[in-house]
Short mmCIF file of C-alpha atoms and ligand atoms in Angstrom, two decimals:
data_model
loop_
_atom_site.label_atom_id
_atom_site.label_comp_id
_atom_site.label_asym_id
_atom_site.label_seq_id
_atom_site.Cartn_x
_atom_site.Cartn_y
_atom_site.Cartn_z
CA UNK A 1 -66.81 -7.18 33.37
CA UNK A 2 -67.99 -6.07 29.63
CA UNK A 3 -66.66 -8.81 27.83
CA UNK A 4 -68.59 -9.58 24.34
CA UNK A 5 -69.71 -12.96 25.78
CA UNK A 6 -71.65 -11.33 28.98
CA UNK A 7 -72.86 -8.52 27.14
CA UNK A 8 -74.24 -10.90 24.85
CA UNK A 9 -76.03 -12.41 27.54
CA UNK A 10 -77.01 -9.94 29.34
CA UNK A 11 -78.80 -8.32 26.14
CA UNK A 12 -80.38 -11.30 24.81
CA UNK A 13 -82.27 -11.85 28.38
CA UNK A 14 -83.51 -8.10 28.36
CA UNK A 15 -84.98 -9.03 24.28
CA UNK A 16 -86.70 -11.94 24.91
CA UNK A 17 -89.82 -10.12 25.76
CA UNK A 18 -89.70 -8.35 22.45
CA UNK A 19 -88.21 -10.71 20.11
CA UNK A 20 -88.38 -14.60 19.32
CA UNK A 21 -84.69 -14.40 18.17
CA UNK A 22 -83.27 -12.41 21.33
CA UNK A 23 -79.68 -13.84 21.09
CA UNK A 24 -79.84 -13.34 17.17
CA UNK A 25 -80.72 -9.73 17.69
CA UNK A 26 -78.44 -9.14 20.70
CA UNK A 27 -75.60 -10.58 17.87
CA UNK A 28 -76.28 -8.37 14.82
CA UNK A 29 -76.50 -5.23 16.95
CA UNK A 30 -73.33 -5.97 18.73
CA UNK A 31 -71.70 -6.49 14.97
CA UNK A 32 -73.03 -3.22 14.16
CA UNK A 33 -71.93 -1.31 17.02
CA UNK A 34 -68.68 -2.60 16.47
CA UNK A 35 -68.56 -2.78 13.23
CA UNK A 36 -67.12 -6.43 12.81
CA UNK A 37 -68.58 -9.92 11.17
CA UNK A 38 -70.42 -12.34 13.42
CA UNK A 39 -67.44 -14.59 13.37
CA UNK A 40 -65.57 -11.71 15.23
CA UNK A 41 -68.21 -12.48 18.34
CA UNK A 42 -67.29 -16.30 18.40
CA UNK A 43 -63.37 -15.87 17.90
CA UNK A 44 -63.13 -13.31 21.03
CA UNK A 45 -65.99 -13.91 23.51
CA UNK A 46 -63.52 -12.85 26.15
CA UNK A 47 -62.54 -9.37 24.50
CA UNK A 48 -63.13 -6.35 26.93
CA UNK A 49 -65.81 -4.35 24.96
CA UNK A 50 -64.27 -0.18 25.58
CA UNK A 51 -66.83 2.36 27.02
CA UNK A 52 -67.51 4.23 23.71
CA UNK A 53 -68.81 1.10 21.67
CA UNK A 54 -70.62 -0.35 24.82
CA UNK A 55 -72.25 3.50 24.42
CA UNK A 56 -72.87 2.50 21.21
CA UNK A 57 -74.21 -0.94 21.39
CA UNK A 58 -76.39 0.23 24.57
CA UNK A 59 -78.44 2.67 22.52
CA UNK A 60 -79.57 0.05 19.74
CA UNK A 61 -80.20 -2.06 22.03
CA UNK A 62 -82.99 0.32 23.69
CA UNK A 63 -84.21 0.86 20.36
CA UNK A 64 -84.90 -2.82 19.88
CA UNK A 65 -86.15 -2.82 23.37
CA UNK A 66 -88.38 -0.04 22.14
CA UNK A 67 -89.69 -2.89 19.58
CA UNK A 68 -87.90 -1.17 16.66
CA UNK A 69 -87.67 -4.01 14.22
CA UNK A 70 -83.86 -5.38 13.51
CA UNK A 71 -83.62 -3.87 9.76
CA UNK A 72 -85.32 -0.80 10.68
CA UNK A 73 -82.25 -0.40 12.93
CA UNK A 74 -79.47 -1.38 10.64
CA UNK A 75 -81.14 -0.04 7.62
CA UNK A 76 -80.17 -3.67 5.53
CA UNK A 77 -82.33 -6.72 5.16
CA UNK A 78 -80.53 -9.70 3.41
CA UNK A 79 -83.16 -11.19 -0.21
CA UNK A 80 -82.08 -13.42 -2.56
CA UNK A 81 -78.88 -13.12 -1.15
CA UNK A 82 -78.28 -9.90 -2.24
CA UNK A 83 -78.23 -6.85 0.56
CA UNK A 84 -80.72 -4.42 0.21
CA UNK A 85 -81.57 -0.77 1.85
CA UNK A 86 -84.53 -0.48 4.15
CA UNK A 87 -86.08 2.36 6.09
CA UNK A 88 -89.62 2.72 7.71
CA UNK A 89 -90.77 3.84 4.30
CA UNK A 90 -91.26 0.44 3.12
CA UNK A 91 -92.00 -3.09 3.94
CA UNK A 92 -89.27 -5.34 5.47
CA UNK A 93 -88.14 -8.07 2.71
CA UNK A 94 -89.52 -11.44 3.54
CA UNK A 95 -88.28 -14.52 2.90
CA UNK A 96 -91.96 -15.84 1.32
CA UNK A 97 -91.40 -13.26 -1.08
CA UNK A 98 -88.66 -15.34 -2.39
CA UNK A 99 -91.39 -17.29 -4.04
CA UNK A 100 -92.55 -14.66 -6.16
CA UNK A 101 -88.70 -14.76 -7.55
CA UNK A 102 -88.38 -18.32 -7.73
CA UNK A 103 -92.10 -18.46 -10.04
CA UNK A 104 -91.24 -15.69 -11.91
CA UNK A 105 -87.71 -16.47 -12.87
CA UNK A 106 -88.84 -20.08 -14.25
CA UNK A 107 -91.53 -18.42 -16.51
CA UNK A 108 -88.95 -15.59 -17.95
CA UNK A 109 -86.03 -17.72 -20.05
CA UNK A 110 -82.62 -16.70 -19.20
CA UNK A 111 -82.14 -14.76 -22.54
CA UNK A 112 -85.69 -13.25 -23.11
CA UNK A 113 -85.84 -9.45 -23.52
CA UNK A 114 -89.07 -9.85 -21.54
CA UNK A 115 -91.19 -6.75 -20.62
CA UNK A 116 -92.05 -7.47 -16.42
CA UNK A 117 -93.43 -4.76 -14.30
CA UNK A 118 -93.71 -4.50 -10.51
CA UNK A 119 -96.53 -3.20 -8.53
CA UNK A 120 -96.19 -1.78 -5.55
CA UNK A 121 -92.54 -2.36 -5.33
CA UNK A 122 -91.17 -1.03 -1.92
CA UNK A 123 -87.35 -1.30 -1.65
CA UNK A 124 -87.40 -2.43 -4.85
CA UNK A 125 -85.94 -6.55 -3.95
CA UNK A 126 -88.50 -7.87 -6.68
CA UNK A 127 -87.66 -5.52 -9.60
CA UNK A 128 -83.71 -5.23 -8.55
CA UNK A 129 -83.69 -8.93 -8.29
CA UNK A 130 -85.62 -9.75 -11.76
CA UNK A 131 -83.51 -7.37 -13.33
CA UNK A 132 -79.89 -8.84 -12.28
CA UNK A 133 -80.79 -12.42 -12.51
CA UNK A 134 -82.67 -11.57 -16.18
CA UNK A 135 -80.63 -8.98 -17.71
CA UNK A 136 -81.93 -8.91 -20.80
CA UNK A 137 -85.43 -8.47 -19.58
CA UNK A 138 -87.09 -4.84 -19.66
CA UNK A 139 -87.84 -3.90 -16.04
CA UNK A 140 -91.06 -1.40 -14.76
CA UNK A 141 -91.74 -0.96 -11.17
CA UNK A 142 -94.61 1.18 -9.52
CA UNK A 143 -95.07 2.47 -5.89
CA UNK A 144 -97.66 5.23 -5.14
CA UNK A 145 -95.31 6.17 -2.25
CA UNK A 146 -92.39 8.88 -3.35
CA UNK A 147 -90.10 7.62 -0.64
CA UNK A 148 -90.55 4.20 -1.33
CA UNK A 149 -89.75 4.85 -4.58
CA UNK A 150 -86.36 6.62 -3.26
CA UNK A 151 -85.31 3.44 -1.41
CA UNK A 152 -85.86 1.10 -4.61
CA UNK A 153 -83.73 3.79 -6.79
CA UNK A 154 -81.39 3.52 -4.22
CA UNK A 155 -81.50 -0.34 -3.95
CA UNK A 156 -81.10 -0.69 -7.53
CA UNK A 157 -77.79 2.23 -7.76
CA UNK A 158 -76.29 -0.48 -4.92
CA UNK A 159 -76.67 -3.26 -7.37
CA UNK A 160 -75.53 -1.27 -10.56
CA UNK A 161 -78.99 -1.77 -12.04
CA UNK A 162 -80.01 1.13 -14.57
CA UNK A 163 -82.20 -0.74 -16.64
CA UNK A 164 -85.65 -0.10 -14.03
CA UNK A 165 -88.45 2.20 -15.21
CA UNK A 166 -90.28 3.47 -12.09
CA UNK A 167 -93.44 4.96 -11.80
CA UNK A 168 -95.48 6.86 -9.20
CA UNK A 169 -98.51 5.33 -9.45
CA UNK A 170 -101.60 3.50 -7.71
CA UNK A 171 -100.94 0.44 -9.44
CA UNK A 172 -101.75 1.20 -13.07
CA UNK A 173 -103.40 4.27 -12.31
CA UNK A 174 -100.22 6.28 -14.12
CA UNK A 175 -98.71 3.49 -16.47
CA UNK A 176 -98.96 4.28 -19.93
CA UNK A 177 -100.59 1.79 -22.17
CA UNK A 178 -98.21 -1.47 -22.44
CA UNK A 179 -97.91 -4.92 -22.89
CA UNK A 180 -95.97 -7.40 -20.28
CA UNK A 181 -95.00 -11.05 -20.09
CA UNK A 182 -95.22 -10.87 -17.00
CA UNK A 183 -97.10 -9.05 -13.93
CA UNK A 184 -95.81 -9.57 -10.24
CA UNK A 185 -96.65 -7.91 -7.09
CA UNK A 186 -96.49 -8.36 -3.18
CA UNK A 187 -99.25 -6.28 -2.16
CA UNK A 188 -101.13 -5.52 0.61
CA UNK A 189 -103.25 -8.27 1.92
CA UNK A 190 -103.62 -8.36 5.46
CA UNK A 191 -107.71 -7.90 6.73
CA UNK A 192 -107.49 -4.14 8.08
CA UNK A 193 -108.85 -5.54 11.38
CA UNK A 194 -106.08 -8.58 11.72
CA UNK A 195 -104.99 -8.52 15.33
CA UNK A 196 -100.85 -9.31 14.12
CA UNK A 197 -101.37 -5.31 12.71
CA UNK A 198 -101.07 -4.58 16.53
CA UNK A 199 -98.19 -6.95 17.45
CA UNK A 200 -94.24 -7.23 16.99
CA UNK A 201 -92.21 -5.85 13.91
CA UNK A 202 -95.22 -5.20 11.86
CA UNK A 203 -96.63 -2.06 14.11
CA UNK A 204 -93.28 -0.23 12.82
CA UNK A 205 -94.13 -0.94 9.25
CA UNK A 206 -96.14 1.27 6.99
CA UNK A 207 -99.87 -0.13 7.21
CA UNK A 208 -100.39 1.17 4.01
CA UNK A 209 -97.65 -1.77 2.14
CA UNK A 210 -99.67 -4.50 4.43
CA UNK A 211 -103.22 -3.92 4.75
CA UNK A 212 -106.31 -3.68 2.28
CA UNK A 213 -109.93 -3.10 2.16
CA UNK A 214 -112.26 -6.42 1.80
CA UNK A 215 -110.89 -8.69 3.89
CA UNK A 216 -107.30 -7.84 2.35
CA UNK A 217 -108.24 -8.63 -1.03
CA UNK A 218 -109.09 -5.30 -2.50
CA UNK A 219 -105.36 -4.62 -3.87
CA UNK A 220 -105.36 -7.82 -5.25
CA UNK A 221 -108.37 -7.33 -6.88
CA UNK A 222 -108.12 -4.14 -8.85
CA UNK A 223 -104.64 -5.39 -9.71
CA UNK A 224 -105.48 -8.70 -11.38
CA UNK A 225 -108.42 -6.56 -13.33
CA UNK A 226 -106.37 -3.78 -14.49
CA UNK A 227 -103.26 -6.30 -15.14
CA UNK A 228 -105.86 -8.07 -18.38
CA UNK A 229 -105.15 -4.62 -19.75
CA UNK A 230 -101.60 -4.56 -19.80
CA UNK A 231 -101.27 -8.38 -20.25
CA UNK A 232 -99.70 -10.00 -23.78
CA UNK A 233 -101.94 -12.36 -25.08
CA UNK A 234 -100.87 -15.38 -22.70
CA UNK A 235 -99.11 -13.24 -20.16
CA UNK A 236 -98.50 -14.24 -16.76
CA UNK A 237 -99.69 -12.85 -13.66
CA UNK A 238 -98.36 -13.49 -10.15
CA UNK A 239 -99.73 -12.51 -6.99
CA UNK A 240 -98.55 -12.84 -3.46
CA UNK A 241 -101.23 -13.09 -0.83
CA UNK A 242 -102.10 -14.41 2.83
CA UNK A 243 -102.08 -17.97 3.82
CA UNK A 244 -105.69 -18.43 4.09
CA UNK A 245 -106.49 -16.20 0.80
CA UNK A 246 -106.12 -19.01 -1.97
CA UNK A 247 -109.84 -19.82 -2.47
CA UNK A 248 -110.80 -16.07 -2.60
CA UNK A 249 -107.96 -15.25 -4.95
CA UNK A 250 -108.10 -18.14 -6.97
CA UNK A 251 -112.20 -17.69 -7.32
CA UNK A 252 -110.92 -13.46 -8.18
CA UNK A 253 -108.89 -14.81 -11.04
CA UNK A 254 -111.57 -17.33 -12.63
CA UNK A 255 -114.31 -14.53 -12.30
CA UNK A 256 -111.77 -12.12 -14.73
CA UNK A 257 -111.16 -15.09 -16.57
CA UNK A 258 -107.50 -15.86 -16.56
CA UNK A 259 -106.71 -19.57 -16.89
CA UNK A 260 -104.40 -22.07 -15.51
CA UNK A 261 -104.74 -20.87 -12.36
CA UNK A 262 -102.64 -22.36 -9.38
CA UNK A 263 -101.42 -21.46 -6.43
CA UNK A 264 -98.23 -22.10 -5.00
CA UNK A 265 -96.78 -23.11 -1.31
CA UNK A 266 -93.66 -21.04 0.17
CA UNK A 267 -91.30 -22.52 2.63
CA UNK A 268 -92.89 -22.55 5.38
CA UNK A 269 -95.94 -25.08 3.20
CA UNK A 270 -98.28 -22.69 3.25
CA UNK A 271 -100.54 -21.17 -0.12
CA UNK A 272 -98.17 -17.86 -0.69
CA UNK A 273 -98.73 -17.42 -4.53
CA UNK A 274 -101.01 -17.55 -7.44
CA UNK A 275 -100.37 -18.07 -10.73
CA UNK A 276 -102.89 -17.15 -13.86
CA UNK A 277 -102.50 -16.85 -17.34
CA UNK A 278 -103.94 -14.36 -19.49
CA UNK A 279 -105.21 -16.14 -22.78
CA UNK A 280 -108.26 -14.13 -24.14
CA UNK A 281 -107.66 -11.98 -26.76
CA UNK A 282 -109.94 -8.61 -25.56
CA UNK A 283 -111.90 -7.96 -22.72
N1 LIG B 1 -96.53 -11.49 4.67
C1 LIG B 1 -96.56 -10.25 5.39
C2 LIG B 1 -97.00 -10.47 6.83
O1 LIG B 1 -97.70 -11.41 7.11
C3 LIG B 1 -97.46 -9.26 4.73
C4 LIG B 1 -96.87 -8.72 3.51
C5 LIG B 1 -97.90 -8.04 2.67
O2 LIG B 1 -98.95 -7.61 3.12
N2 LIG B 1 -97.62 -7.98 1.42
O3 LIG B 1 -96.61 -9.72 7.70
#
């Protein structure tokens, strides 16, 4: 009949023609239609499931069908294992991203009332995250996008963070004149004519939070010019960009002259970040 365990089944044969983690997805859609843990799913695989949740769990399953991303569907995407909100407003946390965290956190001492802003910020995991594991540090974050910048309010209420500054900007187009230790963005960086734009979770995402001009490097570029502006003298700047962008970012920073430039590998090994330090005194 409609026991959890055959449903199960069932659902994760009819995903794996839309998703690489069919079973995974049949799982946390199950969880949400019935609004238990995972463990639930192991401990009863025999339970009957009744007609009103199988209702329920049939119609987010034809969303994913539809090729509606997981966390577009239950509106949470786990980062830095803290829960945050996501809609089709903004990008779907990543765990690369955590490498951003993970650079940044080692340059900003536990007990520095640093000044950091965020470009481009989305839901809001890099600011929200800076800000609770640095809570003495002074937190900006910028999206152009009004609803993104809903989401990261949002994000930040859910982790009782009321420290953030946000902006609606283009980058630094509306920040007023300030100085940072530290600049850190994810921002768009796929080439506009990238074949993946057309494929799997990212076609529900906004193209705007993934894909630039020049190859995917025009973001990064008129951030890491602008950021020598709001840099202290020997500020940091960190970047995330594509796995094959290193020499092209790397050459970027060198050209504005920032020094100690490096890039750095995420999980998966491949170039994710890079690192540059601003040391001149004026432009
Ligand atoms: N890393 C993401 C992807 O490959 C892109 C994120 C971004 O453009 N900032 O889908």
């Amino acid at each position: 009949m409609h026991s959890i365990k055959s449903v199960l089944r069932e659902a994760a044969e009819t995903l794996v023609l839309v998703s690489d983690s069919a079973l995974l997805d049949a799982e946390v859609l199950l969880c949400l239609a019935l609004n238990k843990p995972r463990s639930h799913l192991r401990a009863w695989p025999d339970r009957q499931l009744p007609p009103e949740q199988l209702g329920v769990f049939t119609a987010l399953l034809e969303q994913r069908q539809q090729g509606r991303p997981i966390a577009y569907i239950t509106g949470t995407r786990e980062f830095w294992s803290r829960d945050f909100e996501v809609t089709p407003d903004v990008l779907i946390p990543r765990p690369d991203t955590e490498l951003l965290i993970e650079l940044g956190l080692k340059l900003i001492p536990a007990d520095c009332p640093a000044k950091i802003i965020d470009l481009g910020t989305g839901s809001g995991i890099i600011a929200v995250t800076l800000a609770a594991e640095r809570p003495y540090a002074q937190l900006s974050a910028t999206d152009f996008s009004l609803a993104a910048l809903r989401v990261a309010q949002l994000n930040a209420d859910k982790h009782r963070i009321n420290s953030i500054k946000f902006y609606q900007s283009n980058w630094f187009a509306d920040v007023p004149a300030m100085q940072f230790d530290l600049i850190i963005s994810n921002p768009p960086y796929i080439a506009e004519d990238d074949r993946h734009l057309q494929q799997g979770d990212v076609r529900f995402e906004p193209l705007t939070a993934l894909a630039a001009a020049e190859q995917g490097l025009a973001d990064i570029r008129t951030i890491a010019r602008a950021a020598r502006n709001y840099l202290k003298p020997c500020g940091h700047l960190l970047i995330e960009h594509g796995y094959d962008q290193q020499q092209s970012v790397q050459t970027l920073f060198k050209d504005l002259q920032y020094d100690d430039i490096q890039t750095y590998a995420d999980l998966s090994g491949q170039p994710r970040v890079t690192y540059g330090q601003w040391k001149s005194s004026s432009l």
